[in-house]
Backbone as JSON Lines, residues from 0, in Angstrom:
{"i":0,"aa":"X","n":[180.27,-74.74,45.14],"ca":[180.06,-73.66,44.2],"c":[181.04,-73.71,43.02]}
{"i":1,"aa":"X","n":[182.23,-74.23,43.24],"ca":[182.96,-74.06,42.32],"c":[182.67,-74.69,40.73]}
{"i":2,"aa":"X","n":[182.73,-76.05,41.35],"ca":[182.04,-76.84,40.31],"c":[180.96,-76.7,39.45]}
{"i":3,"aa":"X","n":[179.82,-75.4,40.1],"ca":[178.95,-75.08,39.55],"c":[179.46,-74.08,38.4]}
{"i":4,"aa":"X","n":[180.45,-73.21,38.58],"ca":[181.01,-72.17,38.1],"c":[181.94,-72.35,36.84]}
{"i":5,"aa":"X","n":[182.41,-73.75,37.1],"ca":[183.1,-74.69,35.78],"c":[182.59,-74.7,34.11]}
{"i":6,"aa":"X","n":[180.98,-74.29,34.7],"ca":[179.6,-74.33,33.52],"c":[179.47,-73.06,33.41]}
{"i":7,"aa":"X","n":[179.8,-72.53,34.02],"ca":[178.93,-71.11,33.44],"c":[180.5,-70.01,32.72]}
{"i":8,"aa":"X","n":[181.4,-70.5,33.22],"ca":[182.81,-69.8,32.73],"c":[184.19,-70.22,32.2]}
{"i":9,"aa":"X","n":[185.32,-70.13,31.86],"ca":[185.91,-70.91,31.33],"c":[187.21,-71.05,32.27]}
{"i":10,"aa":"X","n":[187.41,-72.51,31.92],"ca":[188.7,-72.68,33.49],"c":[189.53,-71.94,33.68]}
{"i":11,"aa":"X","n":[190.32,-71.12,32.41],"ca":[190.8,-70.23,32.34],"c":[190.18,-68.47,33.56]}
{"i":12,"aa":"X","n":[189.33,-68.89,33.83],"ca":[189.26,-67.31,34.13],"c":[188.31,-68.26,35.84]}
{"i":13,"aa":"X","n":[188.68,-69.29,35.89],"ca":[188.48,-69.19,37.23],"c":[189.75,-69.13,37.81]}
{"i":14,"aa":"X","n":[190.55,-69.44,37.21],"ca":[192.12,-69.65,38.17],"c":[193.09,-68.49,37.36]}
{"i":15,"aa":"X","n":[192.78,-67.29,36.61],"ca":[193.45,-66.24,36.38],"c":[193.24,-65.4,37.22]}
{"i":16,"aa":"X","n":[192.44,-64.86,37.55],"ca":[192.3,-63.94,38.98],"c":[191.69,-64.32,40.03]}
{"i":17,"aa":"X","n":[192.23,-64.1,41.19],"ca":[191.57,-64.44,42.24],"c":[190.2,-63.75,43.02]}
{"i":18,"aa":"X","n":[191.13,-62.4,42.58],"ca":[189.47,-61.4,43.14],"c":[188.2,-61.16,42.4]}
{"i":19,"aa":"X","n":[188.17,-61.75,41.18],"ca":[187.66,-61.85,40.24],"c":[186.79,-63.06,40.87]}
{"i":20,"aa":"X","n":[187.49,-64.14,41.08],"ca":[186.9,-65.68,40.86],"c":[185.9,-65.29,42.35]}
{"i":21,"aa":"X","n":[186.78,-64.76,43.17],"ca":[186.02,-64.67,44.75],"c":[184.91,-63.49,44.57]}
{"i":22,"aa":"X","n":[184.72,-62.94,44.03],"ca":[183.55,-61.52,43.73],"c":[182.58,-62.6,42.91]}
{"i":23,"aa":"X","n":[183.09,-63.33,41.99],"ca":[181.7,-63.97,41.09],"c":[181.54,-65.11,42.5]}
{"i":24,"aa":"X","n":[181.83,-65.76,42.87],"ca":[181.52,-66.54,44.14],"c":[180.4,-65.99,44.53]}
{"i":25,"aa":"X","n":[180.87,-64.68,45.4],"ca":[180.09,-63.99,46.12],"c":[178.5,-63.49,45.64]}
{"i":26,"aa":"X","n":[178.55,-63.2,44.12],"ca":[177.46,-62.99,43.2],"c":[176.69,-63.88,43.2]}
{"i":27,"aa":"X","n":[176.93,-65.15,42.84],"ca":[176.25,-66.22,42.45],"c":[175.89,-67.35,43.81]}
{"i":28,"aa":"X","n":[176.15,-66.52,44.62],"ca":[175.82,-67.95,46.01],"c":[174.41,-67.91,46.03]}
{"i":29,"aa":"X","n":[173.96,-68.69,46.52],"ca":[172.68,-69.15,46.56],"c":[171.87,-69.05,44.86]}
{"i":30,"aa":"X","n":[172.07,-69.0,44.05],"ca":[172.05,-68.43,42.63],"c":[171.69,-70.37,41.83]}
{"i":31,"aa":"X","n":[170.62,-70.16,41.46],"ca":[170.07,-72.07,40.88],"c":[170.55,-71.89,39.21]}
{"i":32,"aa":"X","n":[171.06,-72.57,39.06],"ca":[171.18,-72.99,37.37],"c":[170.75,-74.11,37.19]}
{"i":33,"aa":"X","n":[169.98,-74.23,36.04],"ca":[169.28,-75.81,35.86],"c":[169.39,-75.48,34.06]}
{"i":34,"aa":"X","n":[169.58,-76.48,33.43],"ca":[169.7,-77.25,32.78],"c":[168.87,-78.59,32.63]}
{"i":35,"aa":"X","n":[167.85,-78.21,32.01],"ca":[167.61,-79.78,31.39],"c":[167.31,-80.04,29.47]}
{"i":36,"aa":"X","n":[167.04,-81.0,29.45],"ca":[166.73,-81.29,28.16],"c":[166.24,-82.53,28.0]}
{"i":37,"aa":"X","n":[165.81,-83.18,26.38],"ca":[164.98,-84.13,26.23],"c":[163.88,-84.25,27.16]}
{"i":38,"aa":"X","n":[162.99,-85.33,27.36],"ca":[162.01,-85.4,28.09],"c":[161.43,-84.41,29.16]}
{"i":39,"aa":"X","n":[162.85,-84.07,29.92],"ca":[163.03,-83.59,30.85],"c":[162.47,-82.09,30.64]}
{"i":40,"aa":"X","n":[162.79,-81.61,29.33],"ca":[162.15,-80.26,28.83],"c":[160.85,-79.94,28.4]}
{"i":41,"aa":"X","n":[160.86,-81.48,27.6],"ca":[159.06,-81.49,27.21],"c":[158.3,-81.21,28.89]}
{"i":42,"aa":"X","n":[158.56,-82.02,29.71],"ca":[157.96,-81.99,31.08],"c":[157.77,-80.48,31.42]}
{"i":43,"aa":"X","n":[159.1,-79.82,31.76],"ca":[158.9,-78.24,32.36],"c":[157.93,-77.58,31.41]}
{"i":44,"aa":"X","n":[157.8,-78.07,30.11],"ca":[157.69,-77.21,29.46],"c":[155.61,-77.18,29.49]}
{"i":45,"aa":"X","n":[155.43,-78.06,29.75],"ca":[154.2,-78.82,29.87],"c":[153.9,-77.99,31.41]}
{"i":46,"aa":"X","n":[154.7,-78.71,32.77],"ca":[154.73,-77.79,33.77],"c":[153.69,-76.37,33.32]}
{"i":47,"aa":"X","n":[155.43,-75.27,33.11],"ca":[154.89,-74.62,33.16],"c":[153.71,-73.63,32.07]}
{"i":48,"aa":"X","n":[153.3,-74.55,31.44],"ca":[151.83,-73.91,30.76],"c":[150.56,-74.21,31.48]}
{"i":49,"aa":"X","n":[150.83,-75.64,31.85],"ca":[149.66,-75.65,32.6],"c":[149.41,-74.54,33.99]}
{"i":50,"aa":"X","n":[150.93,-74.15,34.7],"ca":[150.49,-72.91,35.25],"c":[150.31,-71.35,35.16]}
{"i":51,"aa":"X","n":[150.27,-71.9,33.94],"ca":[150.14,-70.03,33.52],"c":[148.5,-70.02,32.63]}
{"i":52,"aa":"X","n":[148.56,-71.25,32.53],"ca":[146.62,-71.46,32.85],"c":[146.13,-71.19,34.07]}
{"i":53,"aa":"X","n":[146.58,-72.17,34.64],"ca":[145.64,-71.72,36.27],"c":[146.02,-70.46,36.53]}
{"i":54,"aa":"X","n":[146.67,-69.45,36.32],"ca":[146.87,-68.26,36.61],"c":[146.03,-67.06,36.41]}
């Protein structure tokens, strides 16, 4: 998790408070971040229209 948390906040404020860093832990577990781009975006992006056709 941590490593995931590297991206979404700044190093600074994972290692300034602790109860802080351990409460956003707790928030974000099981919690997906994705990121893509180039191709990779045209694709989702394609994805998801074609299912909001079949819908």
């Amino acid at each position: 998790m941590p490593k995931i948390l590297k991206y979404q906040v700044k190093e600074s404020d994972l290692v300034g408070d602790r109860e802080w860093f351990l409460e956003l832990t707790r928030q974000l577990h099981k919690s997906r971040a994705i990121a893509v781009g180039g191709i990779l975006r045209q694709y989702r992006r394609e994805l998801e229209e074609k299912n909001q056709t079949n819908n």
